[in-house]
Structures are given as structure tokens and as C-alpha cells.
Amino acid sequence: MHKITISIIFILIINSVFAQSINDAVFFTPSKQINKFHTIGDLEALKKGELIALYQDRVEEIMTILPLLSLTNEAGVRLKDIGIKEDSRHVKILKSNKESTTKNLVTTKKAIEELVPYADTGKIIWTILYYEEVIKKMRIGSNGSF
């Protein structure tokens, strides 16, 4: 029984390490993308707190994808998928970029939580719609496919 437990733990550790190295070479995952676009009517029916959450989600997608948009606009794309060698140098650069973006997002989300509630609801709605248009254009990409 002891050997089985140790074997299972070993397999889980190896799997975790392997999964982490795979994700390090991916630009961004689908979880970083919003899954719904809204109309003015949809947004007008929401409370300010709900609007701020939508606002934050859109800012996160833009901040995650926009800096490397010239490389890919699709989730799950790996370095090797676009012809970049997945060596330690490139993976380290991409991982560093992700870590920096994550830290920046924490600061930005805090600023949004603290300051945007003072904005007029109509301006929050307008900004969400604007961000959604930017995201649609980012997703369309250079080949025009959505």
C-alpha cells in the first residue's frame, strides 16, 4: 500500500511539472477571453457592481493579448505553432511576460475597483462597449476570421 501511495504521488508531481512546462510555451489560454458580448440594453439592465466586473474582464483580455497580438490572436497557440523555437530562452521570456502582466493586472484591477465606481454608469457602459469592439477586432485578426 505504501508503494502505491508513493507511486501515485510521484506520478502527480511529474504530471504537474510537465503540465506547467507545456503552459509556459502557450501565449494565452481560452480562460483569458470573455465569452459574451453585450448590447446597450443588456448593460443598462445591470447594476454598477456587475458592470465593473465586466469592465475588469475586458481590461484583462486586452492587457493579456494586445502586447503580443502581432504573433497570435488565438488562444492556446504555442511558440512552436508560429515557428518560434521552444528553447529555454524563449519560454523564459514568455513566462516573464505572463508574470509581469499578472502583476500589472492586479494593480489595474485594484485601481478599477477603487476608482471606476465613481464614474457615471453611462460612461462605464460606453467603455465596456468600446472594449468589446476592440476585443472583436483583436479576434478577427489579419486574416479576417472571427
PDB file of C-alpha atoms in Angstrom:
ATOM      1  CA  MET A   1       0.000   0.000   0.000  1.00  0.00           C
ATOM      2  CA  HIS A   2       2.864   2.350   0.851  1.00  0.00           C
ATOM      3  CA  LYS A   3       4.453   1.776  -2.581  1.00  0.00           C
ATOM      4  CA  ILE A   4       1.180   2.535  -4.343  1.00  0.00           C
ATOM      5  CA  THR A   5       0.773   5.812  -2.449  1.00  0.00           C
ATOM      6  CA  ILE A   6       4.330   6.863  -3.244  1.00  0.00           C
ATOM      7  CA  SER A   7       3.836   5.914  -6.908  1.00  0.00           C
ATOM      8  CA  ILE A   8       0.652   7.956  -7.169  1.00  0.00           C
ATOM      9  CA  ILE A   9       2.292  10.979  -5.552  1.00  0.00           C
ATOM     10  CA  PHE A  10       5.275  10.656  -7.895  1.00  0.00           C
ATOM     11  CA  ILE A  11       3.020  10.454 -10.951  1.00  0.00           C
ATOM     12  CA  LEU A  12       1.055  13.513  -9.816  1.00  0.00           C
ATOM     13  CA  ILE A  13       4.244  15.522  -9.283  1.00  0.00           C
ATOM     14  CA  ILE A  14       5.623  14.558 -12.705  1.00  0.00           C
ATOM     15  CA  ASN A  15       2.287  15.372 -14.338  1.00  0.00           C
ATOM     16  CA  SER A  16       2.168  18.764 -12.605  1.00  0.00           C
ATOM     17  CA  VAL A  17       5.698  19.662 -13.688  1.00  0.00           C
ATOM     18  CA  PHE A  18       5.020  18.548 -17.257  1.00  0.00           C
ATOM     19  CA  ALA A  19       1.715  20.473 -17.433  1.00  0.00           C
ATOM     20  CA  GLN A  20       3.413  23.633 -16.158  1.00  0.00           C
ATOM     21  CA  SER A  21       6.133  23.470 -18.812  1.00  0.00           C
ATOM     22  CA  ILE A  22       3.516  22.982 -21.546  1.00  0.00           C
ATOM     23  CA  ASN A  23       1.563  26.053 -20.414  1.00  0.00           C
ATOM     24  CA  ASP A  24       4.736  28.144 -20.222  1.00  0.00           C
ATOM     25  CA  ALA A  25       5.042  27.919 -24.021  1.00  0.00           C
ATOM     26  CA  VAL A  26       1.412  28.981 -24.644  1.00  0.00           C
ATOM     27  CA  PHE A  27       0.763  32.678 -25.270  1.00  0.00           C
ATOM     28  CA  PHE A  28      -2.626  32.711 -23.506  1.00  0.00           C
ATOM     29  CA  THR A  29      -5.413  30.280 -22.711  1.00  0.00           C
ATOM     30  CA  PRO A  30      -9.130  30.486 -23.544  1.00  0.00           C
ATOM     31  CA  SER A  31      -9.819  31.303 -19.895  1.00  0.00           C
ATOM     32  CA  LYS A  32      -8.331  34.756 -20.553  1.00  0.00           C
ATOM     33  CA  GLN A  33     -11.039  35.503 -23.114  1.00  0.00           C
ATOM     34  CA  ILE A  34     -14.534  36.797 -22.492  1.00  0.00           C
ATOM     35  CA  ASN A  35     -17.322  34.592 -23.782  1.00  0.00           C
ATOM     36  CA  LYS A  36     -20.130  37.100 -24.257  1.00  0.00           C
ATOM     37  CA  PHE A  37     -20.570  40.443 -25.950  1.00  0.00           C
ATOM     38  CA  HIS A  38     -23.324  42.806 -24.833  1.00  0.00           C
ATOM     39  CA  THR A  39     -25.797  45.323 -26.193  1.00  0.00           C
ATOM     40  CA  ILE A  40     -26.555  48.647 -24.570  1.00  0.00           C
ATOM     41  CA  GLY A  41     -29.837  47.169 -23.339  1.00  0.00           C
ATOM     42  CA  ASP A  42     -28.058  44.222 -21.699  1.00  0.00           C
ATOM     43  CA  LEU A  43     -25.702  46.570 -19.885  1.00  0.00           C
ATOM     44  CA  GLU A  44     -28.350  49.078 -18.830  1.00  0.00           C
ATOM     45  CA  ALA A  45     -30.172  46.261 -17.007  1.00  0.00           C
ATOM     46  CA  LEU A  46     -27.124  45.539 -14.815  1.00  0.00           C
ATOM     47  CA  LYS A  47     -26.114  47.109 -11.525  1.00  0.00           C
ATOM     48  CA  LYS A  48     -22.923  49.148 -11.262  1.00  0.00           C
ATOM     49  CA  GLY A  49     -21.075  46.346  -9.434  1.00  0.00           C
ATOM     50  CA  GLU A  50     -21.890  43.899 -12.238  1.00  0.00           C
ATOM     51  CA  LEU A  51     -20.766  46.444 -14.827  1.00  0.00           C
ATOM     52  CA  ILE A  52     -17.452  46.920 -13.036  1.00  0.00           C
ATOM     53  CA  ALA A  53     -16.857  43.141 -13.081  1.00  0.00           C
ATOM     54  CA  LEU A  54     -17.496  43.096 -16.856  1.00  0.00           C
ATOM     55  CA  TYR A  55     -15.217  46.120 -17.226  1.00  0.00           C
ATOM     56  CA  GLN A  56     -12.414  44.295 -15.401  1.00  0.00           C
ATOM     57  CA  ASP A  57     -12.811  41.158 -17.532  1.00  0.00           C
ATOM     58  CA  ARG A  58     -12.492  43.173 -20.738  1.00  0.00           C
ATOM     59  CA  VAL A  59      -9.449  45.054 -19.455  1.00  0.00           C
ATOM     60  CA  GLU A  60      -7.844  41.707 -18.542  1.00  0.00           C
ATOM     61  CA  GLU A  61      -8.333  40.262 -22.028  1.00  0.00           C
ATOM     62  CA  ILE A  62      -6.992  43.379 -23.717  1.00  0.00           C
ATOM     63  CA  MET A  63      -3.965  43.628 -21.417  1.00  0.00           C
ATOM     64  CA  THR A  64      -3.189  39.917 -21.861  1.00  0.00           C
ATOM     65  CA  ILE A  65      -3.496  39.653 -25.633  1.00  0.00           C
ATOM     66  CA  LEU A  66      -2.733  43.085 -27.094  1.00  0.00           C
ATOM     67  CA  PRO A  67       1.044  43.247 -26.415  1.00  0.00           C
ATOM     68  CA  LEU A  68       1.744  40.113 -28.488  1.00  0.00           C
ATOM     69  CA  LEU A  69      -1.161  40.435 -30.924  1.00  0.00           C
ATOM     70  CA  SER A  70       1.184  40.531 -33.907  1.00  0.00           C
ATOM     71  CA  LEU A  71       2.178  36.945 -33.058  1.00  0.00           C
ATOM     72  CA  THR A  72      -1.274  35.447 -32.481  1.00  0.00           C
ATOM     73  CA  ASN A  73      -4.846  36.319 -31.691  1.00  0.00           C
ATOM     74  CA  GLU A  74      -5.896  32.736 -30.937  1.00  0.00           C
ATOM     75  CA  ALA A  75      -5.973  31.093 -27.512  1.00  0.00           C
ATOM     76  CA  GLY A  76      -3.843  28.024 -26.912  1.00  0.00           C
ATOM     77  CA  VAL A  77      -1.214  28.853 -29.533  1.00  0.00           C
ATOM     78  CA  ARG A  78       2.261  27.686 -28.579  1.00  0.00           C
ATOM     79  CA  LEU A  79       5.572  29.231 -29.540  1.00  0.00           C
ATOM     80  CA  LYS A  80       6.311  26.341 -31.907  1.00  0.00           C
ATOM     81  CA  ASP A  81       2.913  26.770 -33.613  1.00  0.00           C
ATOM     82  CA  ILE A  82       4.083  30.077 -35.071  1.00  0.00           C
ATOM     83  CA  GLY A  83       7.638  28.967 -35.812  1.00  0.00           C
ATOM     84  CA  ILE A  84       9.388  30.117 -32.638  1.00  0.00           C
ATOM     85  CA  LYS A  85      11.722  27.565 -31.133  1.00  0.00           C
ATOM     86  CA  GLU A  86      10.569  26.470 -27.668  1.00  0.00           C
ATOM     87  CA  ASP A  87      14.002  26.697 -26.113  1.00  0.00           C
ATOM     88  CA  SER A  88      14.620  27.775 -22.531  1.00  0.00           C
ATOM     89  CA  ARG A  89      15.337  31.381 -23.560  1.00  0.00           C
ATOM     90  CA  HIS A  90      12.056  31.911 -25.426  1.00  0.00           C
ATOM     91  CA  VAL A  91       9.977  30.072 -22.820  1.00  0.00           C
ATOM     92  CA  LYS A  92      11.625  32.135 -20.071  1.00  0.00           C
ATOM     93  CA  ILE A  93      10.834  35.394 -21.906  1.00  0.00           C
ATOM     94  CA  LEU A  94       7.196  34.376 -22.421  1.00  0.00           C
ATOM     95  CA  LYS A  95       6.872  33.226 -18.803  1.00  0.00           C
ATOM     96  CA  SER A  96       8.377  36.509 -17.586  1.00  0.00           C
ATOM     97  CA  ASN A  97       5.911  38.429 -19.760  1.00  0.00           C
ATOM     98  CA  LYS A  98       2.994  36.467 -18.297  1.00  0.00           C
ATOM     99  CA  GLU A  99       4.198  37.091 -14.741  1.00  0.00           C
ATOM    100  CA  SER A 100       4.619  40.802 -15.417  1.00  0.00           C
ATOM    101  CA  THR A 101       1.155  41.004 -16.981  1.00  0.00           C
ATOM    102  CA  THR A 102      -0.352  39.191 -13.990  1.00  0.00           C
ATOM    103  CA  LYS A 103       1.255  41.632 -11.554  1.00  0.00           C
ATOM    104  CA  ASN A 104       0.131  44.581 -13.664  1.00  0.00           C
ATOM    105  CA  LEU A 105      -3.410  43.199 -13.794  1.00  0.00           C
ATOM    106  CA  VAL A 106      -3.558  43.012 -10.006  1.00  0.00           C
ATOM    107  CA  THR A 107      -2.655  46.707  -9.758  1.00  0.00           C
ATOM    108  CA  THR A 108      -5.023  47.674 -12.568  1.00  0.00           C
ATOM    109  CA  LYS A 109      -7.932  45.698 -11.107  1.00  0.00           C
ATOM    110  CA  LYS A 110      -7.366  47.352  -7.735  1.00  0.00           C
ATOM    111  CA  ALA A 111      -7.445  50.783  -9.396  1.00  0.00           C
ATOM    112  CA  ILE A 112     -10.636  49.854 -11.264  1.00  0.00           C
ATOM    113  CA  GLU A 113     -12.289  48.581  -8.066  1.00  0.00           C
ATOM    114  CA  GLU A 114     -11.400  51.759  -6.195  1.00  0.00           C
ATOM    115  CA  LEU A 115     -11.941  54.441  -8.839  1.00  0.00           C
ATOM    116  CA  VAL A 116     -14.413  53.298 -11.506  1.00  0.00           C
ATOM    117  CA  PRO A 117     -17.373  53.174  -9.069  1.00  0.00           C
ATOM    118  CA  TYR A 118     -17.171  56.984  -9.061  1.00  0.00           C
ATOM    119  CA  ALA A 119     -17.729  57.078 -12.827  1.00  0.00           C
ATOM    120  CA  ASP A 120     -21.105  57.752 -14.347  1.00  0.00           C
ATOM    121  CA  THR A 121     -22.885  54.469 -15.169  1.00  0.00           C
ATOM    122  CA  GLY A 122     -23.403  55.598 -18.760  1.00  0.00           C
ATOM    123  CA  LYS A 123     -19.664  56.098 -19.210  1.00  0.00           C
ATOM    124  CA  ILE A 124     -18.945  52.660 -17.753  1.00  0.00           C
ATOM    125  CA  ILE A 125     -21.402  51.147 -20.235  1.00  0.00           C
ATOM    126  CA  TRP A 126     -19.849  53.097 -23.117  1.00  0.00           C
ATOM    127  CA  THR A 127     -16.363  51.937 -22.090  1.00  0.00           C
ATOM    128  CA  ILE A 128     -17.452  48.277 -21.870  1.00  0.00           C
ATOM    129  CA  LEU A 129     -18.958  48.509 -25.356  1.00  0.00           C
ATOM    130  CA  TYR A 130     -15.771  50.148 -26.628  1.00  0.00           C
ATOM    131  CA  TYR A 131     -13.585  47.445 -25.076  1.00  0.00           C
ATOM    132  CA  GLU A 132     -15.802  44.769 -26.607  1.00  0.00           C
ATOM    133  CA  GLU A 133     -15.335  46.332 -30.056  1.00  0.00           C
ATOM    134  CA  VAL A 134     -11.556  46.325 -29.515  1.00  0.00           C
ATOM    135  CA  ILE A 135     -11.715  42.656 -28.487  1.00  0.00           C
ATOM    136  CA  LYS A 136     -13.792  41.774 -31.564  1.00  0.00           C
ATOM    137  CA  LYS A 137     -11.205  43.449 -33.783  1.00  0.00           C
ATOM    138  CA  MET A 138      -8.364  41.646 -31.986  1.00  0.00           C
ATOM    139  CA  ARG A 139     -10.121  38.318 -32.527  1.00  0.00           C
ATOM    140  CA  ILE A 140     -10.801  38.977 -36.201  1.00  0.00           C
ATOM    141  CA  GLY A 141      -7.080  39.305 -36.806  1.00  0.00           C
ATOM    142  CA  SER A 142      -5.284  39.990 -40.037  1.00  0.00           C
ATOM    143  CA  ASN A 143      -6.992  37.174 -41.942  1.00  0.00           C
ATOM    144  CA  GLY A 144     -10.467  38.469 -41.150  1.00  0.00           C
ATOM    145  CA  SER A 145     -11.750  35.321 -39.434  1.00  0.00           C
ATOM    146  CA  PHE A 146     -13.625  35.713 -36.152  1.00  0.00           C
TER     147      PHE A 146
END
